[in-house]
PDB file of C-alpha atoms in Angstrom:
ATOM      1  CA  MET A   1      99.769  -9.860 -27.196  1.00  0.00           C
ATOM      2  CA  ARG A   2     101.733  -6.506 -27.007  1.00  0.00           C
ATOM      3  CA  LYS A   3     104.158  -5.982 -29.620  1.00  0.00           C
ATOM      4  CA  ASP A   4     106.863  -5.242 -27.006  1.00  0.00           C
ATOM      5  CA  ASN A   5     106.547  -8.826 -25.745  1.00  0.00           C
ATOM      6  CA  LEU A   6     106.836 -10.128 -29.013  1.00  0.00           C
ATOM      7  CA  LYS A   7     110.119  -8.393 -29.684  1.00  0.00           C
ATOM      8  CA  THR A   8     111.676  -9.461 -26.805  1.00  0.00           C
ATOM      9  CA  GLY A   9     110.705 -12.769 -27.101  1.00  0.00           C
ATOM     10  CA  PHE A  10     111.558 -13.415 -30.187  1.00  0.00           C
ATOM     11  CA  MET A  11     114.044 -11.043 -31.663  1.00  0.00           C
ATOM     12  CA  ASP A  12     116.943 -12.982 -31.648  1.00  0.00           C
ATOM     13  CA  MET A  13     115.360 -15.375 -34.118  1.00  0.00           C
ATOM     14  CA  PHE A  14     114.179 -12.629 -36.165  1.00  0.00           C
ATOM     15  CA  ILE A  15     117.686 -11.018 -36.571  1.00  0.00           C
ATOM     16  CA  LEU A  16     119.238 -14.501 -37.167  1.00  0.00           C
ATOM     17  CA  GLU A  17     116.653 -15.065 -39.937  1.00  0.00           C
ATOM     18  CA  THR A  18     117.500 -11.541 -41.600  1.00  0.00           C
ATOM     19  CA  LEU A  19     121.201 -12.563 -41.679  1.00  0.00           C
ATOM     20  CA  TYR A  20     120.530 -15.925 -43.135  1.00  0.00           C
ATOM     21  CA  ASP A  21     120.627 -14.973 -46.757  1.00  0.00           C
ATOM     22  CA  THR A  22     123.303 -12.547 -46.558  1.00  0.00           C
ATOM     23  CA  ASP A  23     125.892 -10.420 -44.004  1.00  0.00           C
ATOM     24  CA  ARG A  24     123.839  -7.173 -43.290  1.00  0.00           C
ATOM     25  CA  TYR A  25     124.495  -3.958 -41.253  1.00  0.00           C
ATOM     26  CA  GLY A  26     122.207  -2.584 -38.559  1.00  0.00           C
ATOM     27  CA  TYR A  27     120.189  -0.479 -40.383  1.00  0.00           C
ATOM     28  CA  GLU A  28     119.617  -3.039 -43.085  1.00  0.00           C
ATOM     29  CA  ILE A  29     118.594  -5.606 -40.547  1.00  0.00           C
ATOM     30  CA  ALA A  30     115.972  -3.103 -38.833  1.00  0.00           C
ATOM     31  CA  TYR A  31     114.899  -2.110 -42.544  1.00  0.00           C
ATOM     32  CA  VAL A  32     114.506  -5.749 -43.664  1.00  0.00           C
ATOM     33  CA  LEU A  33     112.731  -6.802 -40.311  1.00  0.00           C
ATOM     34  CA  LYS A  34     110.027  -3.919 -40.940  1.00  0.00           C
ATOM     35  CA  GLU A  35     109.652  -4.611 -44.772  1.00  0.00           C
ATOM     36  CA  LYS A  36     109.222  -8.704 -44.374  1.00  0.00           C
ATOM     37  CA  SER A  37     106.846  -7.908 -41.523  1.00  0.00           C
ATOM     38  CA  ALA A  38     104.955  -5.268 -43.412  1.00  0.00           C
ATOM     39  CA  GLY A  39     105.663  -2.770 -40.786  1.00  0.00           C
ATOM     40  CA  TYR A  40     104.644  -4.625 -38.007  1.00  0.00           C
ATOM     41  CA  ILE A  41     108.184  -5.344 -36.561  1.00  0.00           C
ATOM     42  CA  SER A  42     109.653  -1.974 -36.353  1.00  0.00           C
ATOM     43  CA  VAL A  43     112.644  -1.798 -34.499  1.00  0.00           C
ATOM     44  CA  ALA A  44     115.098   0.927 -33.790  1.00  0.00           C
ATOM     45  CA  VAL A  45     118.618   0.518 -34.651  1.00  0.00           C
ATOM     46  CA  SER A  46     119.737   1.511 -31.217  1.00  0.00           C
ATOM     47  CA  ALA A  47     117.230  -1.170 -29.908  1.00  0.00           C
ATOM     48  CA  LEU A  48     119.229  -3.893 -32.357  1.00  0.00           C
ATOM     49  CA  TYR A  49     122.580  -3.234 -30.336  1.00  0.00           C
ATOM     50  CA  PRO A  50     122.199  -4.956 -27.265  1.00  0.00           C
ATOM     51  CA  TYR A  51     121.030  -8.117 -29.326  1.00  0.00           C
ATOM     52  CA  LEU A  52     123.641  -8.052 -31.583  1.00  0.00           C
ATOM     53  CA  TYR A  53     126.311  -8.027 -28.686  1.00  0.00           C
ATOM     54  CA  LYS A  54     124.712 -10.747 -26.796  1.00  0.00           C
ATOM     55  CA  MET A  55     124.736 -13.050 -30.164  1.00  0.00           C
ATOM     56  CA  GLU A  56     128.305 -11.761 -30.965  1.00  0.00           C
ATOM     57  CA  ASP A  57     129.279 -12.989 -27.098  1.00  0.00           C
ATOM     58  CA  ASN A  58     127.482 -16.413 -27.864  1.00  0.00           C
ATOM     59  CA  GLY A  59     129.324 -16.470 -31.154  1.00  0.00           C
ATOM     60  CA  TRP A  60     126.293 -16.892 -33.010  1.00  0.00           C
ATOM     61  CA  ILE A  61     127.279 -14.160 -35.230  1.00  0.00           C
ATOM     62  CA  THR A  62     130.355 -12.223 -36.091  1.00  0.00           C
ATOM     63  CA  SER A  63     130.992  -8.528 -37.146  1.00  0.00           C
ATOM     64  CA  TYR A  64     133.617  -6.769 -39.571  1.00  0.00           C
ATOM     65  CA  ARG A  65     133.970  -3.127 -40.687  1.00  0.00           C
ATOM     66  CA  GLN A  66     133.670  -2.385 -44.445  1.00  0.00           C
ATOM     67  CA  LYS A  67     134.246   1.010 -46.024  1.00  0.00           C
ATOM     68  CA  SER A  68     131.112   2.312 -47.888  1.00  0.00           C
ATOM     69  CA  GLY A  69     131.630   5.636 -48.981  1.00  0.00           C
ATOM     70  CA  PHE A  70     133.763   8.748 -48.247  1.00  0.00           C
ATOM     71  CA  LYS A  71     134.568   8.818 -44.234  1.00  0.00           C
ATOM     72  CA  MET A  72     131.636   6.124 -43.830  1.00  0.00           C
ATOM     73  CA  GLU A  73     132.502   2.854 -42.189  1.00  0.00           C
ATOM     74  CA  ARG A  74     129.700   0.191 -41.630  1.00  0.00           C
ATOM     75  CA  VAL A  75     129.603  -2.735 -39.396  1.00  0.00           C
ATOM     76  CA  TYR A  76     128.244  -5.938 -40.858  1.00  0.00           C
ATOM     77  CA  TYR A  77     127.216  -8.961 -38.860  1.00  0.00           C
ATOM     78  CA  HIS A  78     127.593 -12.459 -40.283  1.00  0.00           C
ATOM     79  CA  LEU A  79     125.827 -15.434 -39.578  1.00  0.00           C
ATOM     80  CA  GLU A  80     128.248 -18.333 -38.035  1.00  0.00           C
ATOM     81  CA  GLU A  81     127.407 -22.040 -37.867  1.00  0.00           C
ATOM     82  CA  LYS A  82     126.800 -21.926 -34.358  1.00  0.00           C
ATOM     83  CA  GLY A  83     124.208 -19.206 -35.239  1.00  0.00           C
ATOM     84  CA  MET A  84     122.659 -21.415 -38.005  1.00  0.00           C
ATOM     85  CA  LEU A  85     121.993 -24.144 -35.619  1.00  0.00           C
ATOM     86  CA  GLU A  86     120.374 -21.855 -32.935  1.00  0.00           C
ATOM     87  CA  LEU A  87     118.212 -20.332 -35.695  1.00  0.00           C
ATOM     88  CA  GLU A  88     116.930 -23.936 -36.441  1.00  0.00           C
ATOM     89  CA  ALA A  89     116.322 -24.696 -32.677  1.00  0.00           C
ATOM     90  CA  GLN A  90     114.769 -21.213 -32.321  1.00  0.00           C
ATOM     91  CA  ARG A  91     112.300 -21.726 -35.329  1.00  0.00           C
ATOM     92  CA  ALA A  92     111.649 -25.405 -34.075  1.00  0.00           C
ATOM     93  CA  GLU A  93     110.523 -24.128 -30.592  1.00  0.00           C
ATOM     94  CA  TYR A  94     108.773 -21.075 -32.279  1.00  0.00           C
ATOM     95  CA  PHE A  95     106.461 -23.662 -34.148  1.00  0.00           C
ATOM     96  CA  ARG A  96     105.772 -25.697 -31.190  1.00  0.00           C
ATOM     97  CA  LYS A  97     104.728 -22.593 -29.521  1.00  0.00           C
ATOM     98  CA  VAL A  98     102.539 -21.370 -32.139  1.00  0.00           C
ATOM     99  CA  LYS A  99     101.129 -25.134 -32.541  1.00  0.00           C
ATOM    100  CA  ALA A 100     100.341 -25.047 -28.327  1.00  0.00           C
ATOM    101  CA  ILE A 101      98.999 -21.650 -28.750  1.00  0.00           C
ATOM    102  CA  ASN A 102      96.663 -22.660 -31.641  1.00  0.00           C
ATOM    103  CA  ASN A 103      95.234 -25.613 -29.403  1.00  0.00           C
ATOM    104  CA  LEU A 104      95.057 -23.470 -26.570  1.00  0.00           C
ATOM    105  CA  LEU A 105      93.028 -20.908 -28.364  1.00  0.00           C
ATOM    106  CA  SER A 106      91.021 -22.986 -30.775  1.00  0.00           C
ATOM    107  CA  ARG A 107      87.685 -23.012 -28.374  1.00  0.00           C
ATOM    108  CA  ASN A 108      87.515 -19.241 -29.841  1.00  0.00           C
ATOM    109  CA  VAL A 109      87.891 -20.361 -33.128  1.00  0.00           C
ATOM    110  CA  VAL A 110      85.159 -22.865 -32.958  1.00  0.00           C
ATOM    111  CA  SER A 111      82.884 -20.866 -31.184  1.00  0.00           C
ATOM    112  CA  GLU A 112      83.392 -17.873 -33.921  1.00  0.00           C
ATOM    113  CA  SER A 113      82.750 -20.516 -36.606  1.00  0.00           C
ATOM    114  CA  ASP A 114      79.649 -21.609 -34.539  1.00  0.00           C
ATOM    115  CA  GLU A 115      78.292 -18.042 -34.524  1.00  0.00           C
ATOM    116  CA  LYS A 116      78.505 -17.724 -38.090  1.00  0.00           C
ATOM    117  CA  ILE A 117      76.926 -21.116 -38.917  1.00  0.00           C
ATOM    118  CA  SER A 118      73.871 -19.916 -36.864  1.00  0.00           C
TER     119      SER A 118
ATOM    120  CA  MET B   1     121.491  24.051 -32.807  1.00  0.00           C
ATOM    121  CA  LYS B   2     120.803  20.425 -34.416  1.00  0.00           C
ATOM    122  CA  ARG B   3     124.403  19.792 -32.775  1.00  0.00           C
ATOM    123  CA  ASN B   4     123.049  20.110 -29.507  1.00  0.00           C
ATOM    124  CA  CYS B   5     119.980  17.954 -30.046  1.00  0.00           C
ATOM    125  CA  THR B   6     122.037  15.070 -30.921  1.00  0.00           C
ATOM    126  CA  ASN B   7     124.276  15.861 -27.925  1.00  0.00           C
ATOM    127  CA  GLU B   8     121.654  16.417 -25.539  1.00  0.00           C
ATOM    128  CA  TYR B   9     119.956  13.060 -26.646  1.00  0.00           C
ATOM    129  CA  TYR B  10     123.294  11.020 -26.474  1.00  0.00           C
ATOM    130  CA  GLN B  11     123.866  12.601 -22.789  1.00  0.00           C
ATOM    131  CA  GLU B  12     120.522  11.276 -21.832  1.00  0.00           C
ATOM    132  CA  VAL B  13     121.311   8.109 -22.721  1.00  0.00           C
ATOM    133  CA  ARG B  14     124.481   8.184 -21.110  1.00  0.00           C
ATOM    134  CA  LYS B  15     122.986   9.686 -17.841  1.00  0.00           C
ATOM    135  CA  LEU B  16     120.290   6.884 -17.906  1.00  0.00           C
ATOM    136  CA  LEU B  17     122.851   3.825 -18.205  1.00  0.00           C
ATOM    137  CA  PRO B  18     123.520   2.552 -14.585  1.00  0.00           C
ATOM    138  CA  GLU B  19     127.210   1.846 -15.208  1.00  0.00           C
ATOM    139  CA  ILE B  20     129.560   2.497 -17.846  1.00  0.00           C
ATOM    140  CA  ASN B  21     131.985  -0.261 -18.587  1.00  0.00           C
ATOM    141  CA  PHE B  22     133.451  -1.835 -21.443  1.00  0.00           C
ATOM    142  CA  LYS B  23     130.300  -2.771 -22.978  1.00  0.00           C
ATOM    143  CA  GLU B  24     128.408   0.148 -22.363  1.00  0.00           C
ATOM    144  CA  GLY B  25     131.038   2.109 -23.702  1.00  0.00           C
ATOM    145  CA  ARG B  26     130.855   0.161 -26.862  1.00  0.00           C
ATOM    146  CA  PHE B  27     126.967   0.649 -27.109  1.00  0.00           C
ATOM    147  CA  LEU B  28     127.443   4.293 -26.397  1.00  0.00           C
ATOM    148  CA  ARG B  29     129.942   4.692 -29.132  1.00  0.00           C
ATOM    149  CA  ASP B  30     127.516   2.832 -31.623  1.00  0.00           C
ATOM    150  CA  ILE B  31     124.523   5.048 -30.652  1.00  0.00           C
ATOM    151  CA  LYS B  32     126.812   8.044 -31.135  1.00  0.00           C
ATOM    152  CA  LYS B  33     127.817   7.017 -34.561  1.00  0.00           C
ATOM    153  CA  ALA B  34     124.100   6.092 -35.610  1.00  0.00           C
ATOM    154  CA  LEU B  35     123.219   9.665 -34.211  1.00  0.00           C
ATOM    155  CA  THR B  36     126.151  11.527 -36.403  1.00  0.00           C
ATOM    156  CA  ASP B  37     125.037   9.288 -39.286  1.00  0.00           C
ATOM    157  CA  TYR B  38     121.472  10.533 -39.191  1.00  0.00           C
ATOM    158  CA  GLU B  39     122.529  13.996 -38.637  1.00  0.00           C
ATOM    159  CA  LYS B  40     124.605  13.944 -41.832  1.00  0.00           C
ATOM    160  CA  ALA B  41     121.647  12.424 -43.641  1.00  0.00           C
ATOM    161  CA  HIS B  42     118.901  14.925 -42.076  1.00  0.00           C
ATOM    162  CA  PRO B  43     120.857  17.775 -41.324  1.00  0.00           C
ATOM    163  CA  ALA B  44     117.465  19.788 -39.934  1.00  0.00           C
ATOM    164  CA  CYS B  45     116.703  16.984 -37.559  1.00  0.00           C
ATOM    165  CA  THR B  46     115.292  17.824 -34.423  1.00  0.00           C
ATOM    166  CA  TYR B  47     115.154  16.142 -30.682  1.00  0.00           C
ATOM    167  CA  GLU B  48     111.473  14.902 -31.922  1.00  0.00           C
ATOM    168  CA  ASP B  49     112.831  13.357 -35.135  1.00  0.00           C
ATOM    169  CA  LEU B  50     115.583  11.471 -32.941  1.00  0.00           C
ATOM    170  CA  VAL B  51     113.261  10.104 -30.822  1.00  0.00           C
ATOM    171  CA  LYS B  52     110.794   8.977 -33.775  1.00  0.00           C
ATOM    172  CA  GLU B  53     113.709   7.377 -35.316  1.00  0.00           C
ATOM    173  CA  PHE B  54     116.045   5.951 -32.163  1.00  0.00           C
ATOM    174  CA  GLU B  55     112.984   5.734 -29.452  1.00  0.00           C
ATOM    175  CA  SER B  56     113.070   7.605 -26.285  1.00  0.00           C
ATOM    176  CA  PRO B  57     116.614   7.674 -24.274  1.00  0.00           C
ATOM    177  CA  ASP B  58     114.915   6.039 -21.584  1.00  0.00           C
ATOM    178  CA  ASP B  59     113.262   3.371 -23.745  1.00  0.00           C
ATOM    179  CA  ILE B  60     116.803   2.329 -25.448  1.00  0.00           C
ATOM    180  CA  VAL B  61     118.210   2.148 -21.885  1.00  0.00           C
ATOM    181  CA  TYR B  62     114.776   0.204 -20.760  1.00  0.00           C
ATOM    182  CA  ASN B  63     115.646  -2.234 -23.636  1.00  0.00           C
ATOM    183  CA  TYR B  64     119.402  -2.458 -22.833  1.00  0.00           C
ATOM    184  CA  ILE B  65     118.789  -3.859 -19.359  1.00  0.00           C
ATOM    185  CA  LEU B  66     116.176  -6.205 -20.809  1.00  0.00           C
ATOM    186  CA  VAL B  67     118.450  -7.730 -22.943  1.00  0.00           C
ATOM    187  CA  GLU B  68     121.299  -7.972 -20.758  1.00  0.00           C
ATOM    188  CA  GLY B  69     118.751  -9.825 -18.432  1.00  0.00           C
ATOM    189  CA  LYS B  70     118.107 -10.673 -14.848  1.00  0.00           C
ATOM    190  CA  ASP B  71     121.792 -11.204 -13.673  1.00  0.00           C
ATOM    191  CA  TYR B  72     122.900  -7.675 -15.108  1.00  0.00           C
ATOM    192  CA  LEU B  73     120.184  -5.899 -13.161  1.00  0.00           C
ATOM    193  CA  PHE B  74     120.690  -7.909  -9.753  1.00  0.00           C
ATOM    194  CA  LYS B  75     124.297  -6.981 -10.421  1.00  0.00           C
ATOM    195  CA  MET B  76     123.609  -3.425 -10.591  1.00  0.00           C
ATOM    196  CA  LEU B  77     121.184  -3.535  -7.755  1.00  0.00           C
ATOM    197  CA  ASP B  78     123.801  -4.970  -5.526  1.00  0.00           C
ATOM    198  CA  LYS B  79     126.302  -2.318  -6.206  1.00  0.00           C
ATOM    199  CA  LYS B  80     123.953   0.532  -5.418  1.00  0.00           C
ATOM    200  CA  ARG B  81     122.929  -1.238  -2.150  1.00  0.00           C
ATOM    201  CA  TYR B  82     126.942  -1.701  -1.572  1.00  0.00           C
ATOM    202  CA  ASN B  83     127.959   1.899  -2.236  1.00  0.00           C
ATOM    203  CA  LYS B  84     124.943   3.121  -0.053  1.00  0.00           C
ATOM    204  CA  HIS B  85     126.463   1.127   2.757  1.00  0.00           C
ATOM    205  CA  VAL B  86     129.880   2.292   2.169  1.00  0.00           C
ATOM    206  CA  GLY B  87     128.638   5.907   2.187  1.00  0.00           C
ATOM    207  CA  VAL B  88     126.709   5.356   5.635  1.00  0.00           C
ATOM    208  CA  TYR B  89     129.861   3.767   7.123  1.00  0.00           C
ATOM    209  CA  ALA B  90     132.263   6.468   5.617  1.00  0.00           C
ATOM    210  CA  ILE B  91     129.930   9.651   6.940  1.00  0.00           C
ATOM    211  CA  THR B  92     129.261   7.652  10.320  1.00  0.00           C
ATOM    212  CA  THR B  93     133.519   7.131  10.597  1.00  0.00           C
ATOM    213  CA  ILE B  94     133.974  10.970   9.595  1.00  0.00           C
ATOM    214  CA  LEU B  95     131.561  12.158  12.152  1.00  0.00           C
ATOM    215  CA  ILE B  96     132.926  10.247  14.744  1.00  0.00           C
ATOM    216  CA  LEU B  97     136.419  11.188  13.980  1.00  0.00           C
ATOM    217  CA  GLY B  98     135.395  14.832  13.875  1.00  0.00           C
ATOM    218  CA  ILE B  99     133.617  14.736  17.209  1.00  0.00           C
ATOM    219  CA  SER B 100     136.651  12.918  18.940  1.00  0.00           C
ATOM    220  CA  ILE B 101     139.158  15.618  17.343  1.00  0.00           C
ATOM    221  CA  MET B 102     136.917  18.356  18.284  1.00  0.00           C
ATOM    222  CA  GLY B 103     136.435  16.718  22.070  1.00  0.00           C
ATOM    223  CA  ILE B 104     140.706  16.448  22.160  1.00  0.00           C
ATOM    224  CA  TYR B 105     141.550  19.786  20.925  1.00  0.00           C
ATOM    225  CA  PHE B 106     138.360  22.271  22.164  1.00  0.00           C
ATOM    226  CA  GLY B 107     136.477  19.923  24.691  1.00  0.00           C
ATOM    227  CA  ILE B 108     138.856  19.327  27.502  1.00  0.00           C
ATOM    228  CA  PRO B 109     140.606  22.614  27.959  1.00  0.00           C
ATOM    229  CA  MET B 110     137.192  24.428  27.622  1.00  0.00           C
ATOM    230  CA  CYS B 111     136.106  22.114  30.518  1.00  0.00           C
ATOM    231  CA  ALA B 112     139.123  22.859  32.699  1.00  0.00           C
ATOM    232  CA  GLU B 113     138.661  26.574  32.221  1.00  0.00           C
ATOM    233  CA  ASN B 114     134.805  26.789  32.899  1.00  0.00           C
ATOM    234  CA  ASN B 115     135.159  24.519  35.960  1.00  0.00           C
ATOM    235  CA  TYR B 116     138.144  25.743  38.100  1.00  0.00           C
ATOM    236  CA  SER B 117     141.246  27.844  37.864  1.00  0.00           C
ATOM    237  CA  VAL B 118     144.576  26.737  39.396  1.00  0.00           C
ATOM    238  CA  ILE B 119     146.464  28.978  41.725  1.00  0.00           C
ATOM    239  CA  LYS B 120     149.145  26.817  42.998  1.00  0.00           C
ATOM    240  CA  GLU B 121     150.781  23.419  42.169  1.00  0.00           C
ATOM    241  CA  THR B 122     152.950  21.751  44.493  1.00  0.00           C
ATOM    242  CA  SER B 123     154.710  18.337  44.034  1.00  0.00           C
ATOM    243  CA  ILE B 124     155.842  16.156  46.984  1.00  0.00           C
ATOM    244  CA  THR B 125     157.850  13.089  46.420  1.00  0.00           C
ATOM    245  CA  THR B 126     158.582  10.458  49.316  1.00  0.00           C
ATOM    246  CA  GLU B 127     160.967   7.955  49.117  1.00  0.00           C
ATOM    247  CA  THR B 128     160.303   4.810  50.854  1.00  0.00           C
ATOM    248  CA  SER B 129     160.333   1.041  49.591  1.00  0.00           C
ATOM    249  CA  PHE B 130     159.169   2.632  46.374  1.00  0.00           C
ATOM    250  CA  ARG B 131     159.366   5.964  44.886  1.00  0.00           C
ATOM    251  CA  LYS B 132     155.988   7.887  45.232  1.00  0.00           C
ATOM    252  CA  THR B 133     154.822  11.184  43.890  1.00  0.00           C
ATOM    253  CA  THR B 134     152.059  13.218  45.474  1.00  0.00           C
ATOM    254  CA  CYS B 135     150.821  16.209  43.226  1.00  0.00           C
ATOM    255  CA  ILE B 136     148.671  18.766  45.199  1.00  0.00           C
ATOM    256  CA  THR B 137     146.618  21.200  43.068  1.00  0.00           C
ATOM    257  CA  TYR B 138     145.384  23.980  45.015  1.00  0.00           C
ATOM    258  CA  LEU B 139     142.095  25.651  43.640  1.00  0.00           C
ATOM    259  CA  GLU B 140     141.070  29.337  43.565  1.00  0.00           C
ATOM    260  CA  ASN B 141     137.950  28.231  45.364  1.00  0.00           C
ATOM    261  CA  GLY B 142     139.786  27.205  48.486  1.00  0.00           C
ATOM    262  CA  ASP B 143     139.590  23.317  47.281  1.00  0.00           C
ATOM    263  CA  TYR B 144     142.365  21.167  46.467  1.00  0.00           C
ATOM    264  CA  ILE B 145     143.194  17.885  44.091  1.00  0.00           C
ATOM    265  CA  GLN B 146     145.672  15.235  45.391  1.00  0.00           C
ATOM    266  CA  THR B 147     146.863  12.747  43.031  1.00  0.00           C
ATOM    267  CA  ALA B 148     149.518  10.251  43.432  1.00  0.00           C
ATOM    268  CA  LYS B 149     151.549   8.538  41.075  1.00  0.00           C
ATOM    269  CA  GLY B 150     153.883   5.703  42.075  1.00  0.00           C
ATOM    270  CA  ARG B 151     155.848   2.457  41.165  1.00  0.00           C
ATOM    271  CA  ASN B 152     157.100  -0.412  43.323  1.00  0.00           C
TER     272      ASN B 152
END
């Protein structure tokens, strides 16, 4: 699977997951995604905005401004109840997909292990 | 110089967006703010640094359209098609009007001048059961044109 496909398919879930513990601002979300995925999921903050707007429109998250230093203002995002439900639904769907894909690809796994045995 | 680089980057993103409404305006404002913050943290940044940090402007706009979904894309395409048709109709109407006006102001007198010249014009009014006016126009080449106007 190309990285781009992975991003577009699961980005909502990734962002909601980063907001599960605490409220975060754009750069922080991008940083956490990179750190937690050991650099595999690297997203520019500019690419996050459209997802965040969509999630706000859907009522999954809300935003608020907070001052952080001289003339600096950050927009923090907060996960709402509706967003938590959505996250759980997306997580369940993701694990179903993973199980289905694993079943689909199991032939290759068997043949690889067979090769090792032989 | 570095100011131009963030400005150039921002202008490119702005130019690539298919339309700028409230939502796109918010997106552009956020991009501008992120660019300004980055510039403050990295005063010697170049255009390449911005591409590395924020992705290229076309990637940003592509991602924006992708997230907005197919409805947004079809709406944009419809709008473009509609604008194209409006443009074609407007140009055709202007051309037709232009030709008509030119025909009225230049075409008819030119035709009259080139074909014949009037040397004498006579009007004969006959009072019978109805009023009838016959207009005879004598031409230079010896011919004449007779036109009759009247009502019962």
